[in-house]
XYZ file of C-alpha atoms in Angstrom:
293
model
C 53.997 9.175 -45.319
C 54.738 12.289 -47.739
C 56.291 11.078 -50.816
C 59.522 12.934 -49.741
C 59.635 10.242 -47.261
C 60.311 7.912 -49.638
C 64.263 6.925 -50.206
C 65.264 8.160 -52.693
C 69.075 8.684 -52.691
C 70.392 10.049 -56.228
C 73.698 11.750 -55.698
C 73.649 14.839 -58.315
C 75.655 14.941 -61.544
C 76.006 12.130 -64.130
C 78.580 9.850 -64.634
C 80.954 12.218 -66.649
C 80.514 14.558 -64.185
C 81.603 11.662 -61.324
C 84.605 9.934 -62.927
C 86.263 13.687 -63.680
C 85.724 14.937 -59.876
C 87.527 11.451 -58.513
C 89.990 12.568 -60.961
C 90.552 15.496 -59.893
C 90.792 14.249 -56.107
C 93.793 12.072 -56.774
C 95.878 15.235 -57.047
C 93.861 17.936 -56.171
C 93.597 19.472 -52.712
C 90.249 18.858 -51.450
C 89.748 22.443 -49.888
C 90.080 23.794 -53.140
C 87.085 22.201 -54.210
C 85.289 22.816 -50.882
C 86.033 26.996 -51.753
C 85.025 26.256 -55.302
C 81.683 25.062 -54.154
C 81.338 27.615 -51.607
C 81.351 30.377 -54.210
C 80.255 29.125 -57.236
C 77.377 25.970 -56.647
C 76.199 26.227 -53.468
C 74.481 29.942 -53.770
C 73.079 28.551 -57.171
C 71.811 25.641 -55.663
C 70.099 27.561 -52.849
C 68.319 29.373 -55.075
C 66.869 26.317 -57.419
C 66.474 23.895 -54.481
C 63.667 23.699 -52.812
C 65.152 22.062 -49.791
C 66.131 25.533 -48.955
C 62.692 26.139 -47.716
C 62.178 23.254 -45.597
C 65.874 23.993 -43.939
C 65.304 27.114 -43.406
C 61.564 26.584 -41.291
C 63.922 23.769 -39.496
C 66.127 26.253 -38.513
C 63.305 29.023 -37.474
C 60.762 26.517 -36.174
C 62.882 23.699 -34.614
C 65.303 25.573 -33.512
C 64.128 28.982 -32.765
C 66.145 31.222 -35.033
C 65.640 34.552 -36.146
C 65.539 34.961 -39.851
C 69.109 36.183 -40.685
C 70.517 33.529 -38.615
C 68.367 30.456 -40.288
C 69.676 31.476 -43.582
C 73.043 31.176 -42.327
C 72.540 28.483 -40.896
C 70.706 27.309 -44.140
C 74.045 28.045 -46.334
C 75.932 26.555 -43.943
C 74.133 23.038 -43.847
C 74.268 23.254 -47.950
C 77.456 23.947 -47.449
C 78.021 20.773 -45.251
C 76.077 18.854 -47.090
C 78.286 19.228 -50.600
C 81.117 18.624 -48.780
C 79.911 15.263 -47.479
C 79.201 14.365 -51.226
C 82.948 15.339 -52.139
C 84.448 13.606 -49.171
C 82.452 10.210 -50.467
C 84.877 10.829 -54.168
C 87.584 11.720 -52.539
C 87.298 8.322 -50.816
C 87.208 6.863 -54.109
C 89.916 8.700 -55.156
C 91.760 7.093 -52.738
C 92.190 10.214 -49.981
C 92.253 9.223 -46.476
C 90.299 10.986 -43.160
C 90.942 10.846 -39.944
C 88.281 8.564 -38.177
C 87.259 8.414 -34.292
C 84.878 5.721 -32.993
C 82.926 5.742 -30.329
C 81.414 2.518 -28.909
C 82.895 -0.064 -31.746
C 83.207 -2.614 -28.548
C 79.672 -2.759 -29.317
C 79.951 -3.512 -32.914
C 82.337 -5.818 -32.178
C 80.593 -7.945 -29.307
C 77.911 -8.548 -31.978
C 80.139 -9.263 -34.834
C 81.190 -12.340 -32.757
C 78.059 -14.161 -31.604
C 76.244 -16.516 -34.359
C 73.207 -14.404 -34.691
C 72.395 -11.989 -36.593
C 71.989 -7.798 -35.926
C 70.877 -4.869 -37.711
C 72.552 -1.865 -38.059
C 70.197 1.484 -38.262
C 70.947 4.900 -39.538
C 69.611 7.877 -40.756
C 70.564 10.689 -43.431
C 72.557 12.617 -40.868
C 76.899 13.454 -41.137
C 77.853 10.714 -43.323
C 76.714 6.979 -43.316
C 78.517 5.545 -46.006
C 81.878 5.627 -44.322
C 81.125 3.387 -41.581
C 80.653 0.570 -44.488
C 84.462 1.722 -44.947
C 85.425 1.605 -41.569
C 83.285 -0.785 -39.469
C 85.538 -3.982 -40.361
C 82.944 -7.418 -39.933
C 85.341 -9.924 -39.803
C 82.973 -13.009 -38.817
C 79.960 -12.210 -40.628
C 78.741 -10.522 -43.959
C 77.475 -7.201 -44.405
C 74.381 -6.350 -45.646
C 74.006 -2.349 -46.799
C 70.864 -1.524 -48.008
C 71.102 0.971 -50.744
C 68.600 2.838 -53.261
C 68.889 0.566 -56.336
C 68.248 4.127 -58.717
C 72.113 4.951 -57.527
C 74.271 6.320 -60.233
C 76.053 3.955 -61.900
C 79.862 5.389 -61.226
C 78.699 5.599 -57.598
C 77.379 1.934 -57.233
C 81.144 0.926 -59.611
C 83.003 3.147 -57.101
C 80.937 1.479 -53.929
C 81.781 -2.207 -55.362
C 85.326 -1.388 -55.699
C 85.855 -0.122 -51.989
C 83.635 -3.059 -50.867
C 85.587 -5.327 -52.700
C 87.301 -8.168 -50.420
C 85.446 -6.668 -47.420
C 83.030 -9.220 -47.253
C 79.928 -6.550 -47.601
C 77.102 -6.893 -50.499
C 75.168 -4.155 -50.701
C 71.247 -5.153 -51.618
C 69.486 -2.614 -54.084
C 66.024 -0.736 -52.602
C 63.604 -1.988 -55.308
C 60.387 -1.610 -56.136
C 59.501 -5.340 -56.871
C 60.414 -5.788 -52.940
C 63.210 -8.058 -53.486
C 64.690 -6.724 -50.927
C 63.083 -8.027 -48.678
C 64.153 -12.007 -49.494
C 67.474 -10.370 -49.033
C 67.087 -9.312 -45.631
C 65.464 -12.661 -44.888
C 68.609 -14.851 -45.982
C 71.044 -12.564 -44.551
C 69.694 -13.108 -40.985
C 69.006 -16.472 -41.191
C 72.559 -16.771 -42.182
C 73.593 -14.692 -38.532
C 74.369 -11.731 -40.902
C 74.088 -7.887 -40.260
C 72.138 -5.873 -42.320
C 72.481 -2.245 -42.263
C 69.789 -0.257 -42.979
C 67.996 3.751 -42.742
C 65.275 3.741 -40.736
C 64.247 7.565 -41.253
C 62.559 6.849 -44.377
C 60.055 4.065 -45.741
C 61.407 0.958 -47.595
C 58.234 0.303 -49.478
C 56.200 -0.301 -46.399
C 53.515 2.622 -45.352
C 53.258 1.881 -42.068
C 54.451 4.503 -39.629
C 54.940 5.042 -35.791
C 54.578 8.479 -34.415
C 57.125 9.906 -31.415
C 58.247 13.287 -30.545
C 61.482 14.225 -32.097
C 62.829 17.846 -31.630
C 59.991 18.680 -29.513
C 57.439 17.844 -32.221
C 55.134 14.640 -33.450
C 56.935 12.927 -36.403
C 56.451 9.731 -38.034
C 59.360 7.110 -38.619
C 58.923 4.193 -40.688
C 57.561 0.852 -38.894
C 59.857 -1.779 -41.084
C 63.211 -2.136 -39.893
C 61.825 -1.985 -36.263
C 59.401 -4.958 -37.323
C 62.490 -6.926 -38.895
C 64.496 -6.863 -35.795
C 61.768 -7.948 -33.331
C 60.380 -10.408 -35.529
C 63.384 -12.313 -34.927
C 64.366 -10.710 -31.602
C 67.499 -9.107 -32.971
C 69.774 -7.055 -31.237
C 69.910 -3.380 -32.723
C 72.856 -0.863 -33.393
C 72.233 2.713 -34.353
C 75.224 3.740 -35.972
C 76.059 7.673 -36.739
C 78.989 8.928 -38.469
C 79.216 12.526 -38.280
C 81.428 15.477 -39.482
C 83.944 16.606 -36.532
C 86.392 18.731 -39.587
C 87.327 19.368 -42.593
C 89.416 15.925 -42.332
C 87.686 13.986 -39.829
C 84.842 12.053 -38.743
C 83.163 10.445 -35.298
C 81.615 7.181 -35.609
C 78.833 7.218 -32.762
C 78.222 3.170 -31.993
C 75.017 2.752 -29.820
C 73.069 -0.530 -28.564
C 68.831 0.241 -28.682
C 67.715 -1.766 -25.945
C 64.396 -3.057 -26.181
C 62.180 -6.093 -24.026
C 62.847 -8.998 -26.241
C 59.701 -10.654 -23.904
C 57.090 -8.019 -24.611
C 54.076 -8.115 -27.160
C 55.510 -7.808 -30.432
C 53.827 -4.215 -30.537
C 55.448 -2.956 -27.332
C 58.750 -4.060 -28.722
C 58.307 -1.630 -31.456
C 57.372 0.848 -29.752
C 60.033 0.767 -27.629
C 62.935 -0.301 -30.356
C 61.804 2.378 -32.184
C 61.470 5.069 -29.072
C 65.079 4.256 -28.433
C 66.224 4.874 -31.795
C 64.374 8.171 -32.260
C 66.085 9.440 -28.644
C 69.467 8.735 -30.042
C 68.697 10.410 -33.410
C 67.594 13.037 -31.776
C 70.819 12.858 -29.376
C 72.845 13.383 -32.637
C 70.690 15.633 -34.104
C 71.272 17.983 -30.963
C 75.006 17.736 -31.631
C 75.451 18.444 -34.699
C 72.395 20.760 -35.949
C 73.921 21.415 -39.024
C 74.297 17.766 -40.630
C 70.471 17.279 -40.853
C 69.778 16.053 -44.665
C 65.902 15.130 -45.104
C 65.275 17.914 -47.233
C 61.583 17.209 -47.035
C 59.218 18.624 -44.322
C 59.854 15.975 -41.460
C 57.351 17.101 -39.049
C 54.553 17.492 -41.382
């Protein structure tokens, strides 16, 4: 995989920076931060990004557009893309959206058995709120998060999780994580997890996504049929400037196939539903790195 494949989920701006913007959201009106980056950051950060780029030959290549409209378009999934950062302070901050769910009985069926389950998403909309939302009551939850985090942001993540019975288990390089994973489903936990990027692991299976050959990461389809999990992919995308849909969706796989087919599979059925997403909201794509390459 290209190096940009590798998770690496910094949010931008340093802790100063981070405890005056939650700040601010406790009495501020959140659209007047959402014009003030409209104006004033998001043209500079088109211009010393180079994401901008790789959107942009998304937009033109993927889907087709002429040049004037993929920099719109290009803008506009900036655009979406700050506001999605805001919207994660202005939860800590204490500001409430308005969520809709789609397919929690699934979430919930699983939540009650003894096993185990994974959870798998991808850096589309706005993952972190279903760890704010998705209520486990009978089991733990296990998010998997890049360990290089900000400090406020891991504080403000601790402090939301607190008394929700979630732990969140830090992407390392020493591969720790992985003896994480490991005790959390032997204990019938779920463990949520990207599966859009590599973990550590350089193994890759190729599908077509969008109409083109791309590579997704082999690991968290070889934890789940390792142990014959069940699998959720879980989306939560942005409907408004106030709300969000939580997309809840079983990945059936043959539990009695060779351990390859089941991967194949697992991981076929994943990549149809990202791209199912992907096809309905466009705009919330956020691998600024060249996907298809």
């Amino acid at each position: 995989m290209a190096n940009g494949r590798k998770w690496v989920g910094t949010t931008y701006g340093n802790s100063w920076m981070h405890h005056w913007l939650i700040r601010l959201l406790r009495f501020l009106d959140i659209r007047i931060v959402y014009a003030f980056m409209a104006v004033c950051v998001i043209p500079v950060c088109m211009v010393v990004n180079p994401g901008r780029k790789v959107i942009y030959r998304y937009f033109r290549e993927i889907w087709g557009l002429r040049p004037l409209g993929a920099i719109l378009k290009t803008y506009r999934n900036f655009y979406l893309f700050g506001q999605v950062v805001v919207d994660k302070f202005a939860m800590y901050a204490g500001k409430k959206f308005d969520i809709e769910t789609e397919g929690y009985v699934h979430f919930q069926e699983l939540e009650k058995r003894p096993d185990g389950f994974i959870q798998l998403s991808a850096h589309v909309g706005n993952y972190e709120i279903a760890g704010y939302m998705l209520k486990a009551e009978n089991k733990r939850f296990n998010a998997l998060v890049f360990s290089g985090e900000k400090a406020t942001v891991m504080e403000n993540r601790s402090r939301m999780f607190e008394g929700a019975n979630i732990r969140m288990i830090g992407i390392g390089s020493d591969m720790s994580h992985l003896f994480a994973i490991n005790d959390a489903l032997s204990n019938g936990e779920i463990v949520s997890m990207p599966a859009d990027r590599m973990l550590g692991s350089t193994k890759q299976i190729s599908h077509t996504f969008l109409g083109r050959e791309a590579s997704f990461p082999v690991g968290p389809f070889s934890v789940a049929t390792s142990r014959s999990l069940d699998v959720l992919a879980v989306n939560v995308m942005r409907t408004s400037s106030s709300a969000y849909k939580i997309y809840v969706t079983p990945l059936p796989y043959d539990k009695s196939a060779s351990k390859g087919e089941q991967i194949r599979q697992l991981s076929s059925a994943y990549v149809r539903e990202l791209e199912r997403m992907v096809r309905l909201y466009p705009e919330q794509w956020y691998n600024y790195f060249d996907f298809w390459a």
